[in-house]
Short mmCIF file of C-alpha atoms in Angstrom, two decimals:
data_model
loop_
_atom_site.label_atom_id
_atom_site.label_comp_id
_atom_site.label_asym_id
_atom_site.label_seq_id
_atom_site.Cartn_x
_atom_site.Cartn_y
_atom_site.Cartn_z
CA UNK V 721 -0.01 -0.01 0.00
CA UNK V 722 2.95 2.27 0.56
CA UNK V 723 4.06 3.64 -2.74
CA UNK V 724 7.09 5.61 -3.72
CA UNK V 725 6.62 9.33 -4.05
CA UNK V 726 7.27 9.03 -7.74
CA UNK V 727 4.83 6.29 -8.68
CA UNK V 728 4.51 5.47 -12.36
CA UNK V 729 1.80 3.27 -13.82
CA UNK V 730 1.47 3.81 -17.54
CA UNK V 731 -0.22 0.65 -18.80
CA UNK V 732 -2.90 -0.56 -16.47
CA UNK V 733 -4.61 -3.21 -18.69
CA UNK V 734 -3.44 -6.11 -20.84
CA UNK V 735 -5.18 -4.50 -23.84
CA UNK V 736 -2.94 -1.46 -23.47
CA UNK V 737 0.17 -3.60 -23.68
CA UNK V 738 -1.20 -5.47 -26.74
CA UNK V 739 -2.03 -2.22 -28.52
CA UNK V 740 1.42 -0.91 -27.65
CA UNK V 741 3.13 -4.01 -29.05
CA UNK V 742 0.98 -3.92 -32.19
CA UNK V 743 1.95 -0.29 -32.68
CA UNK V 744 5.56 -1.28 -32.36
CA UNK V 745 5.45 -4.09 -34.95
CA UNK V 746 3.14 -2.49 -37.52
CA UNK V 747 5.75 -0.08 -38.87
CA UNK V 748 8.26 -2.89 -39.25
CA UNK V 749 5.76 -5.04 -41.19
CA UNK V 750 4.81 -2.03 -43.33
CA UNK V 751 8.44 -1.36 -44.13
CA UNK V 752 9.08 -4.94 -45.17
CA UNK V 753 5.99 -5.14 -47.41
CA UNK V 754 6.33 -1.68 -48.93
CA UNK V 755 10.08 -2.08 -49.30
CA UNK V 756 9.69 -5.30 -51.30
CA UNK V 757 7.08 -3.66 -53.60
CA UNK V 758 9.21 -0.58 -54.09
CA UNK V 759 12.27 -2.72 -54.74
CA UNK V 760 14.11 -0.62 -52.15
CA UNK V 761 16.30 -2.29 -49.60
CA UNK V 762 14.07 -2.23 -46.55
CA UNK V 763 16.95 -3.56 -44.49
CA UNK V 764 19.14 -0.56 -45.33
CA UNK V 765 16.33 1.78 -44.33
CA UNK V 766 15.49 -0.14 -41.14
CA UNK V 767 19.09 -0.36 -40.04
CA UNK V 768 19.64 3.33 -40.87
CA UNK V 769 16.58 4.25 -38.88
CA UNK V 770 17.75 2.02 -36.04
CA UNK V 771 21.21 3.66 -35.98
CA UNK V 772 19.71 7.17 -36.01
CA UNK V 773 17.23 6.24 -33.30
CA UNK V 774 19.99 4.72 -31.15
CA UNK V 775 22.04 7.93 -31.50
CA UNK V 776 18.97 9.96 -30.56
CA UNK V 777 18.23 7.76 -27.54
CA UNK V 778 21.77 7.97 -26.15
CA UNK V 779 21.76 11.73 -26.75
CA UNK V 780 18.40 11.99 -25.00
CA UNK V 781 19.58 9.92 -22.02
CA UNK V 782 22.60 12.21 -21.61
CA UNK V 783 20.37 15.32 -21.96
CA UNK V 784 17.89 14.01 -19.42
CA UNK V 785 20.58 13.32 -16.86
CA UNK V 786 22.50 16.55 -17.45
CA UNK V 787 19.39 18.75 -17.83
CA UNK V 788 17.80 17.39 -14.68
CA UNK V 789 21.02 17.58 -12.68
CA UNK V 790 21.65 21.20 -13.67
CA UNK V 791 18.02 22.15 -13.07
CA UNK V 792 18.13 20.64 -9.57
CA UNK V 793 21.47 22.26 -8.87
CA UNK V 794 20.51 25.78 -9.84
CA UNK V 795 16.77 25.54 -9.16
CA UNK V 796 17.12 24.49 -5.54
CA UNK V 797 20.06 26.64 -4.67
CA UNK V 798 20.10 30.41 -4.39
CA UNK V 799 23.77 30.54 -5.39
CA UNK V 800 22.79 28.67 -8.56
CA UNK V 801 20.95 31.76 -9.80
CA UNK V 802 24.34 33.21 -10.71
CA UNK V 803 24.71 30.51 -13.34
CA UNK V 804 21.41 31.32 -15.07
CA UNK V 805 22.80 34.01 -17.42
CA UNK V 806 25.51 31.53 -18.53
CA UNK V 807 22.93 28.91 -19.56
CA UNK V 808 20.70 31.60 -21.04
CA UNK V 809 23.52 32.66 -23.38
CA UNK V 810 24.58 29.07 -24.18
CA UNK V 811 21.07 28.01 -25.23
CA UNK V 812 20.97 30.90 -27.70
CA UNK V 813 24.01 29.67 -29.59
CA UNK V 814 22.65 28.03 -32.81
CA UNK V 815 23.42 24.28 -32.62
CA UNK V 816 24.48 23.97 -36.23
CA UNK V 817 27.06 26.72 -35.74
CA UNK V 818 28.81 24.33 -33.38
CA UNK V 819 29.16 21.49 -35.93
CA UNK V 820 32.65 22.56 -37.05
CA UNK V 821 33.73 22.74 -33.41
CA UNK V 822 32.40 19.25 -32.66
CA UNK V 823 33.92 17.91 -35.91
CA UNK V 824 37.27 19.36 -34.95
CA UNK V 825 37.16 17.92 -31.43
CA UNK V 826 35.51 14.53 -32.05
CA UNK V 827 35.56 13.92 -35.81
CA UNK V 828 32.40 12.69 -37.57
CA UNK V 829 31.94 9.85 -35.12
CA UNK V 830 29.03 8.33 -33.22
CA UNK V 831 30.26 10.18 -30.13
CA UNK V 832 30.10 13.44 -32.05
CA UNK V 833 26.50 12.99 -33.26
CA UNK V 834 25.35 11.85 -29.82
CA UNK V 835 26.97 14.82 -28.04
CA UNK V 836 25.65 17.17 -30.73
CA UNK V 837 22.12 15.79 -30.31
CA UNK V 838 22.44 16.06 -26.51
CA UNK V 839 23.40 19.75 -26.73
CA UNK V 840 20.21 20.35 -28.72
CA UNK V 841 17.84 18.27 -26.56
CA UNK V 842 19.08 19.44 -23.17
CA UNK V 843 17.70 23.01 -23.24
CA UNK V 844 13.94 22.39 -23.11
CA UNK V 845 14.44 19.74 -20.43
CA UNK V 846 16.61 22.06 -18.36
CA UNK V 847 14.47 25.18 -18.68
CA UNK V 848 11.10 23.43 -18.26
CA UNK V 849 12.34 21.65 -15.12
CA UNK V 850 13.86 24.85 -13.80
CA UNK V 851 10.59 26.70 -14.33
CA UNK V 852 8.67 23.96 -12.45
CA UNK V 853 11.07 24.18 -9.50
CA UNK V 854 10.90 27.96 -9.36
CA UNK V 855 7.16 28.30 -9.64
CA UNK V 856 6.33 25.60 -7.07
CA UNK V 857 4.11 26.67 -4.17
CA UNK V 858 6.22 27.91 -1.27
CA UNK V 859 4.04 25.84 1.06
CA UNK V 860 4.97 22.59 -0.73
CA UNK V 861 8.61 23.45 -0.24
CA UNK V 862 8.04 24.26 3.43
CA UNK V 863 5.96 21.13 3.98
CA UNK V 864 8.72 18.98 2.46
CA UNK V 865 11.25 20.64 4.78
CA UNK V 866 9.13 20.39 7.93
CA UNK V 867 8.27 16.75 7.31
CA UNK V 868 11.92 15.80 6.96
CA UNK V 869 12.56 15.59 3.20
CA UNK V 870 16.28 16.34 3.09
CA UNK V 871 19.14 15.30 0.83
CA UNK V 872 18.36 12.52 -1.66
CA UNK V 873 15.03 11.83 0.05
CA UNK V 874 14.03 15.37 -0.87
CA UNK V 875 15.17 14.93 -4.47
CA UNK V 876 13.37 11.59 -4.90
CA UNK V 877 10.17 12.32 -2.96
CA UNK V 878 9.70 16.01 -3.64
CA UNK V 879 11.77 17.48 -6.46
CA UNK V 880 11.42 14.64 -8.99
CA UNK V 881 7.60 14.39 -8.72
CA UNK V 882 7.44 18.19 -8.80
CA UNK V 883 9.38 18.43 -12.10
CA UNK V 884 7.93 15.25 -13.66
CA UNK V 885 5.29 16.94 -15.88
CA UNK V 886 7.88 19.52 -16.98
CA UNK V 887 10.35 16.74 -17.82
CA UNK V 888 7.76 14.99 -19.98
CA UNK V 889 6.91 18.19 -21.86
CA UNK V 890 10.59 19.17 -22.14
CA UNK V 891 11.46 15.71 -23.42
CA UNK V 892 8.78 15.82 -26.15
CA UNK V 893 10.09 19.19 -27.37
CA UNK V 894 13.71 18.11 -26.94
CA UNK V 895 13.32 14.83 -28.85
CA UNK V 896 11.80 16.60 -31.84
CA UNK V 897 14.78 19.00 -31.87
CA UNK V 898 17.04 15.98 -31.42
CA UNK V 899 15.65 14.27 -34.55
CA UNK V 900 16.51 17.39 -36.54
CA UNK V 901 20.03 17.45 -35.09
CA UNK V 902 20.71 13.76 -35.75
CA UNK V 903 19.28 13.61 -39.28
CA UNK V 904 20.77 16.99 -40.22
CA UNK V 905 24.22 15.93 -39.09
CA UNK V 906 23.95 12.55 -40.85
CA UNK V 907 23.10 14.32 -44.12
CA UNK V 908 26.06 16.66 -43.71
CA UNK V 909 28.85 14.25 -42.94
CA UNK V 910 28.00 10.64 -42.11
CA UNK V 911 27.94 7.29 -43.86
CA UNK V 912 25.23 5.64 -41.72
CA UNK V 913 21.79 6.58 -40.44
CA UNK V 914 18.43 7.45 -41.93
CA UNK V 915 19.74 10.89 -42.86
CA UNK V 916 22.25 9.23 -45.19
CA UNK V 917 19.45 7.04 -46.67
CA UNK V 918 17.33 10.16 -47.41
CA UNK V 919 20.29 12.11 -48.82
CA UNK V 920 21.27 9.23 -51.06
CA UNK V 921 17.66 8.77 -52.30
CA UNK V 922 17.47 12.48 -53.06
CA UNK V 923 20.76 12.53 -54.96
CA UNK V 924 19.69 9.47 -57.00
CA UNK V 925 16.27 10.98 -57.70
CA UNK V 926 14.64 7.91 -56.11
CA UNK V 927 11.35 9.44 -55.01
CA UNK V 928 9.95 6.09 -53.82
CA UNK V 929 12.89 5.57 -51.45
CA UNK V 930 12.62 9.17 -50.28
CA UNK V 931 8.90 8.73 -49.56
CA UNK V 932 9.58 5.42 -47.85
CA UNK V 933 12.26 6.97 -45.63
CA UNK V 934 10.03 9.86 -44.54
CA UNK V 935 7.08 7.53 -43.87
CA UNK V 936 9.38 5.26 -41.83
CA UNK V 937 10.48 8.20 -39.69
CA UNK V 938 6.84 9.26 -39.27
CA UNK V 939 5.88 5.76 -38.20
CA UNK V 940 8.66 5.64 -35.63
CA UNK V 941 7.78 9.09 -34.26
CA UNK V 942 4.10 8.22 -33.99
CA UNK V 943 4.99 4.89 -32.38
CA UNK V 944 7.16 6.54 -29.76
CA UNK V 945 4.46 9.11 -29.17
CA UNK V 946 1.77 6.50 -28.66
CA UNK V 947 3.94 4.15 -26.64
CA UNK V 948 5.75 6.59 -24.42
CA UNK V 949 4.76 10.23 -24.49
CA UNK V 950 0.96 9.96 -24.60
CA UNK V 951 0.78 7.66 -21.55
CA UNK V 952 3.36 9.80 -19.72
CA UNK V 953 1.42 12.98 -20.51
CA UNK V 954 -1.73 11.32 -19.22
CA UNK V 955 0.11 10.26 -16.08
CA UNK V 956 1.47 13.80 -15.66
CA UNK V 957 -2.10 15.07 -15.26
CA UNK V 958 -2.12 13.33 -11.89
CA UNK V 959 0.50 15.81 -10.77
CA UNK V 960 -1.74 18.81 -11.42
CA UNK V 961 -3.48 20.47 -8.52
CA UNK N 1043 13.05 19.68 29.31
CA UNK N 1044 9.48 19.79 30.68
CA UNK N 1045 10.58 22.49 33.16
CA UNK N 1046 11.49 24.79 30.32
CA UNK N 1047 8.84 26.25 27.96
CA UNK N 1048 8.27 24.43 24.68
CA UNK N 1049 9.47 27.56 22.88
CA UNK N 1050 10.94 30.82 24.13
CA UNK N 1051 11.16 33.65 21.61
CA UNK N 1052 13.62 36.30 22.79
CA UNK N 1053 13.86 39.76 21.20
CA UNK N 1054 13.25 38.53 17.66
CA UNK N 1055 13.28 41.07 14.88
CA UNK N 1056 13.04 40.29 11.18
CA UNK N 1057 13.57 42.17 7.98
CA UNK N 1058 13.04 40.61 4.56
CA UNK N 1059 16.24 40.47 2.51
CA UNK N 1060 16.42 43.53 0.33
CA UNK N 1061 19.14 44.54 -2.07
CA UNK N 1062 19.22 48.08 -0.67
CA UNK N 1063 19.18 46.82 2.96
CA UNK N 1064 16.55 49.50 3.60
CA UNK N 1065 13.45 47.31 3.86
CA UNK N 1066 11.45 48.15 6.98
CA UNK N 1067 11.34 45.68 9.86
CA UNK N 1068 8.55 43.10 9.49
CA UNK N 1069 8.84 42.05 13.13
CA UNK N 1070 10.30 44.09 15.96
CA UNK N 1071 11.52 42.84 19.30
CA UNK N 1072 9.13 39.92 19.72
CA UNK N 1073 9.41 38.03 23.01
CA UNK N 1074 7.07 35.38 24.39
CA UNK N 1075 7.11 31.77 25.48
CA UNK N 1076 4.71 28.85 25.14
CA UNK N 1077 4.51 26.19 27.87
CA UNK N 1078 4.32 22.48 27.11
CA UNK N 1079 0.78 21.36 26.21
CA UNK N 1080 -0.38 24.95 26.01
CA UNK N 1081 -2.67 26.15 23.19
CA UNK N 1082 -1.60 29.66 22.22
CA UNK N 1083 -2.99 31.76 19.38
CA UNK N 1084 -1.47 34.73 17.64
CA UNK N 1085 -3.99 37.24 16.28
CA UNK N 1086 -3.49 40.51 14.51
CA UNK N 1087 -4.27 42.45 11.35
CA UNK N 1088 -3.17 41.24 7.92
CA UNK N 1089 0.47 42.02 7.26
CA UNK N 1090 1.54 42.14 10.93
CA UNK N 1091 3.97 39.26 10.42
CA UNK N 1092 2.07 36.42 12.14
CA UNK N 1093 2.94 33.81 9.51
CA UNK N 1094 6.51 35.09 9.27
CA UNK N 1095 6.85 34.61 13.02
CA UNK N 1096 5.76 30.96 12.69
CA UNK N 1097 8.33 30.42 9.96
CA UNK N 1098 11.07 31.90 12.13
CA UNK N 1099 10.11 29.54 14.96
CA UNK N 1100 10.27 26.55 12.60
CA UNK N 1101 13.62 27.60 11.09
CA UNK N 1102 12.08 28.15 7.67
CA UNK N 1103 13.53 31.66 7.89
CA UNK N 1104 16.29 33.16 9.98
CA UNK N 1105 15.63 36.11 12.33
CA UNK N 1106 17.56 39.32 11.70
CA UNK N 1107 18.21 39.49 15.44
CA UNK N 1108 17.08 37.69 18.58
CA UNK N 1109 16.76 33.98 19.26
CA UNK N 1110 14.22 31.18 19.49
CA UNK N 1111 14.84 28.52 22.15
CA UNK N 1112 13.17 25.23 21.26
CA UNK N 1113 12.48 22.56 23.84
CA UNK N 1114 10.37 20.21 21.78
CA UNK N 1115 11.41 17.06 19.96
CA UNK N 1116 9.20 16.98 16.91
CA UNK N 1117 7.28 19.74 15.16
CA UNK N 1118 4.65 19.66 12.46
CA UNK N 1119 2.68 22.31 10.63
CA UNK N 1120 -0.81 22.69 9.20
CA UNK N 1121 -0.70 25.20 6.39
CA UNK N 1122 -3.12 27.90 5.32
CA UNK N 1123 -3.38 26.92 1.68
CA UNK N 1124 -2.65 24.07 -0.65
CA UNK N 1125 0.25 22.27 0.98
CA UNK N 1126 -0.85 18.73 0.26
CA UNK N 1127 1.22 17.22 -2.55
CA UNK N 1128 -1.01 16.82 -5.62
CA UNK N 1129 0.88 13.78 -6.96
CA UNK N 1130 0.22 11.78 -3.79
CA UNK N 1131 -3.03 10.20 -2.62
CA UNK N 1132 -4.57 11.04 0.75
CA UNK N 1133 -2.87 7.96 2.22
CA UNK N 1134 0.52 8.87 0.74
CA UNK N 1135 0.25 12.50 1.83
CA UNK N 1136 -0.46 11.47 5.42
CA UNK N 1137 2.39 8.92 5.26
CA UNK N 1138 4.87 11.48 3.88
CA UNK N 1139 6.53 12.50 7.15
CA UNK N 1140 6.68 8.92 8.39
CA UNK N 1141 8.33 7.76 5.17
CA UNK N 1142 10.91 10.51 5.53
CA UNK N 1143 11.67 9.12 8.98
CA UNK N 1144 12.40 5.75 7.38
CA UNK N 1145 9.65 3.95 9.29
CA UNK N 1146 8.60 0.38 8.35
CA UNK N 1147 5.70 0.09 5.92
CA UNK N 1148 3.44 -1.86 8.30
CA UNK N 1149 4.02 0.65 11.11
CA UNK N 1150 3.28 3.49 8.70
CA UNK N 1151 0.09 1.78 7.55
CA UNK N 1152 -1.33 1.44 11.07
CA UNK N 1153 -0.47 5.05 12.02
CA UNK N 1154 -1.78 6.51 8.75
CA UNK N 1155 -5.08 4.58 8.93
CA UNK N 1156 -5.58 5.73 12.53
CA UNK N 1157 -5.02 9.40 11.63
CA UNK N 1158 -7.15 9.19 8.49
CA UNK N 1159 -9.97 7.76 10.63
CA UNK N 1160 -9.51 10.48 13.23
CA UNK N 1161 -10.02 13.23 10.67
CA UNK N 1162 -12.95 11.39 9.04
CA UNK N 1163 -11.41 10.56 5.66
CA UNK N 1164 -11.58 6.75 5.79
CA UNK N 1165 -13.46 6.47 2.48
CA UNK N 1166 -11.06 8.81 0.68
CA UNK N 1167 -7.57 7.43 1.33
CA UNK N 1168 -6.99 6.48 -2.32
CA UNK N 1169 -8.08 9.84 -3.70
CA UNK N 1170 -5.78 12.64 -4.84
CA UNK N 1171 -6.15 16.13 -3.32
CA UNK N 1172 -7.79 17.56 -6.44
CA UNK N 1173 -10.68 15.11 -5.93
CA UNK N 1174 -11.37 16.52 -2.44
CA UNK N 1175 -13.17 19.60 -1.15
CA UNK N 1176 -11.21 22.38 0.55
CA UNK N 1177 -12.26 21.14 3.99
CA UNK N 1178 -11.22 17.57 3.21
CA UNK N 1179 -7.83 18.75 1.93
CA UNK N 1180 -7.31 20.67 5.14
CA UNK N 1181 -8.13 17.49 7.08
CA UNK N 1182 -5.43 15.70 5.09
CA UNK N 1183 -3.05 18.44 6.23
CA UNK N 1184 -4.12 17.91 9.86
CA UNK N 1185 -3.74 14.13 9.59
CA UNK N 1186 -0.31 14.51 7.96
CA UNK N 1187 0.79 16.74 10.83
CA UNK N 1188 -0.60 14.46 13.55
CA UNK N 1189 0.88 11.33 11.93
CA UNK N 1190 4.42 12.28 12.94
CA UNK N 1191 3.28 12.55 16.59
CA UNK N 1192 4.46 16.11 17.06
CA UNK N 1193 4.90 17.56 20.54
CA UNK N 1194 4.77 21.01 18.93
CA UNK N 1195 2.08 21.71 16.33
CA UNK N 1196 1.97 24.93 14.38
CA UNK N 1197 -1.15 25.96 12.45
CA UNK N 1198 -1.14 28.88 10.03
CA UNK N 1199 -4.74 30.07 9.55
CA UNK N 1200 -5.96 26.53 8.86
CA UNK N 1201 -9.61 27.55 8.69
CA UNK N 1202 -9.33 30.73 6.63
CA UNK N 1203 -10.14 29.19 3.28
CA UNK N 1204 -13.07 27.09 4.56
CA UNK N 1205 -16.77 27.82 4.78
CA UNK N 1206 -18.10 28.41 8.29
CA UNK N 1207 -19.74 25.00 8.71
CA UNK N 1208 -16.61 23.12 7.60
CA UNK N 1209 -14.40 25.42 9.69
CA UNK N 1210 -16.51 24.82 12.83
CA UNK N 1211 -16.39 21.04 12.34
CA UNK N 1212 -12.64 21.04 11.79
CA UNK N 1213 -12.11 23.38 14.76
CA UNK N 1214 -14.01 20.97 17.03
CA UNK N 1215 -11.97 18.06 15.73
CA UNK N 1216 -8.68 19.89 16.31
CA UNK N 1217 -9.73 20.78 19.84
CA UNK N 1218 -10.66 17.15 20.54
CA UNK N 1219 -7.33 15.95 19.10
CA UNK N 1220 -5.43 18.48 21.19
CA UNK N 1221 -7.25 17.33 24.32
CA UNK N 1222 -6.39 13.73 23.38
CA UNK N 1223 -2.69 14.22 22.57
CA UNK N 1224 -1.93 17.36 24.63
CA UNK N 1225 0.75 18.60 22.25
CA UNK N 1226 1.83 22.25 22.40
CA UNK N 1227 -0.10 24.23 19.79
CA UNK N 1228 0.70 27.60 18.28
CA UNK N 1229 -2.13 28.84 16.03
CA UNK N 1230 -2.08 31.89 13.82
CA UNK N 1231 -5.49 33.34 13.07
CA UNK N 1232 -7.11 36.53 11.92
CA UNK N 1233 -10.43 35.46 13.45
CA UNK N 1234 -10.52 36.59 17.06
CA UNK N 1235 -13.54 34.46 18.01
CA UNK N 1236 -11.76 31.34 16.74
CA UNK N 1237 -8.72 32.15 18.90
CA UNK N 1238 -10.84 32.75 22.02
CA UNK N 1239 -12.71 29.52 21.46
CA UNK N 1240 -9.55 27.42 21.22
CA UNK N 1241 -6.74 29.02 23.18
CA UNK N 1242 -5.26 29.14 26.67
CA UNK N 1243 -3.60 32.44 25.78
CA UNK N 1244 -3.84 34.91 22.91
CA UNK N 1245 -0.95 37.01 21.69
CA UNK N 1246 -2.30 40.18 20.10
CA UNK N 1247 -0.04 41.75 17.49
CA UNK N 1248 0.02 45.14 15.83
CA UNK N 1249 1.67 46.06 12.54
CA UNK N 1250 4.23 48.43 10.98
CA UNK N 1251 6.35 46.92 12.34
CA UNK N 1252 4.85 43.71 13.69
CA UNK N 1253 5.07 43.71 17.47
CA UNK N 1254 3.26 42.23 20.44
CA UNK N 1255 0.63 44.54 21.87
CA UNK N 1256 -0.62 42.34 24.65
CA UNK N 1257 -0.80 38.72 25.80
CA UNK N 1258 -4.26 37.85 27.09
CA UNK N 1259 -4.95 34.66 29.10
CA UNK N 1260 -8.29 33.01 28.29
CA UNK N 1261 -9.65 31.46 31.45
CA UNK N 1262 -13.14 30.56 30.23
CA UNK N 1263 -13.96 26.88 30.89
CA UNK N 1264 -14.08 24.49 27.89
CA UNK N 1265 -16.20 23.88 25.89
CA UNK N 1266 -16.59 27.59 25.42
CA UNK N 1267 -19.84 29.25 24.56
CA UNK N 1268 -19.27 31.86 21.84
CA UNK N 1269 -22.56 33.48 22.79
CA UNK N 1270 -21.71 34.07 26.45
CA UNK N 1271 -21.20 37.59 27.77
CA UNK N 1272 -17.64 36.74 28.91
CA UNK N 1273 -16.82 35.59 25.41
CA UNK N 1274 -18.14 38.86 23.92
CA UNK N 1275 -16.21 40.86 26.50
CA UNK N 1276 -12.95 39.24 25.44
CA UNK N 1277 -13.90 39.67 21.79
CA UNK N 1278 -14.47 43.42 22.34
CA UNK N 1279 -11.23 43.79 24.30
CA UNK N 1280 -9.10 42.12 21.62
CA UNK N 1281 -10.86 43.87 18.74
CA UNK N 1282 -10.27 47.23 20.45
CA UNK N 1283 -6.60 46.34 20.94
CA UNK N 1284 -6.15 45.46 17.28
CA UNK N 1285 -8.02 48.55 16.07
CA UNK N 1286 -6.09 50.89 18.40
#
């Protein structure tokens, strides 16, 4: 009966899980069937999409950790306010202007695209979480203090639930920016990933492959939205007053 | 420890932090003490620093000068507004302080159920605060405070956002719980009649800056009749003090 402060139940019925799994496999089946009709190599597209998605996921994981850590550091600490102008300036630097810098430091490697994606995704997560921490009711903060929420207990039982809806919203915005960063960078200077597939189709004038690539990305985005973000957004409503 | 007062506030003054350091004093030279098991209320006009004083006593803010001696082991607070956590159910809100103490789940369960029953929310323990009325939310706040077995309970205008029927019912429950547990209570209120009905003593404050005008002992026997002539006499005396 005792639950953690940060309880998370997304799928409550077997039907939900079945629908989720169906949503996951439908795009793959579509790709195989359509790919064979279009005489395009569905495997090349699927593997490219998989590589891009993996890059995005690692970049997102780094962004989530870094964004949340910085938000907690400066959002719960008066001294942290001094760092705000620094992050404010940094987030205004156009990501693509940094590509030559990243290329110089890391080369066109997986590490480079992951770090580049992370630098794009981190801002909405950081600023949405920061806003949630700063606009929280003073009485919640005082209640947490009076009832003994200190140190990591405070982070786990008070700060994380408090910023949870903001993290979900920030992640949705951040991931969409992250897709742009990953695909854009793959088109510019990579040999693998869905960006390379699209670029190659465009250069060869293969409109079917181009259409297939875009539809595949759409399928994946919709799948992630249905599987992850929609249930999390619904769950986040519990956190509203 | 029982020989000493539960709290002794000595010459406390407070000024909100201001970049120019020229902000006026919110509280000036406040001194009073509260004995163990005593029910003391602080009344005064809006803006006289009543709630700030509570926060200084509970270390939520630091006084500009003066000191607060504390001789209690565990404090809890019932807040004026929405201080229940919206992401937790009634049960989880009441269990919050106990979980922070690292108590075992089965011990928590028995304490939480007892407190939820005491405030009359047995049928609502799985609900979230947004599904409850204002009065029920405030009862969750009371149960959460009582769950940690405080020997010093602070209440910051707990009835101010409630309708009169709900406020009266909750007031009676709080009085019964105080008589049962005999913890020291410090209540802030802007309703003088409420303070007379509940308290052993009333601290009357004035504002600009916030300071103590008078401490009035209430010696009427409990349960108090708010329609008695003695009650009205006290009401007039305190009202005149605040208006002066």
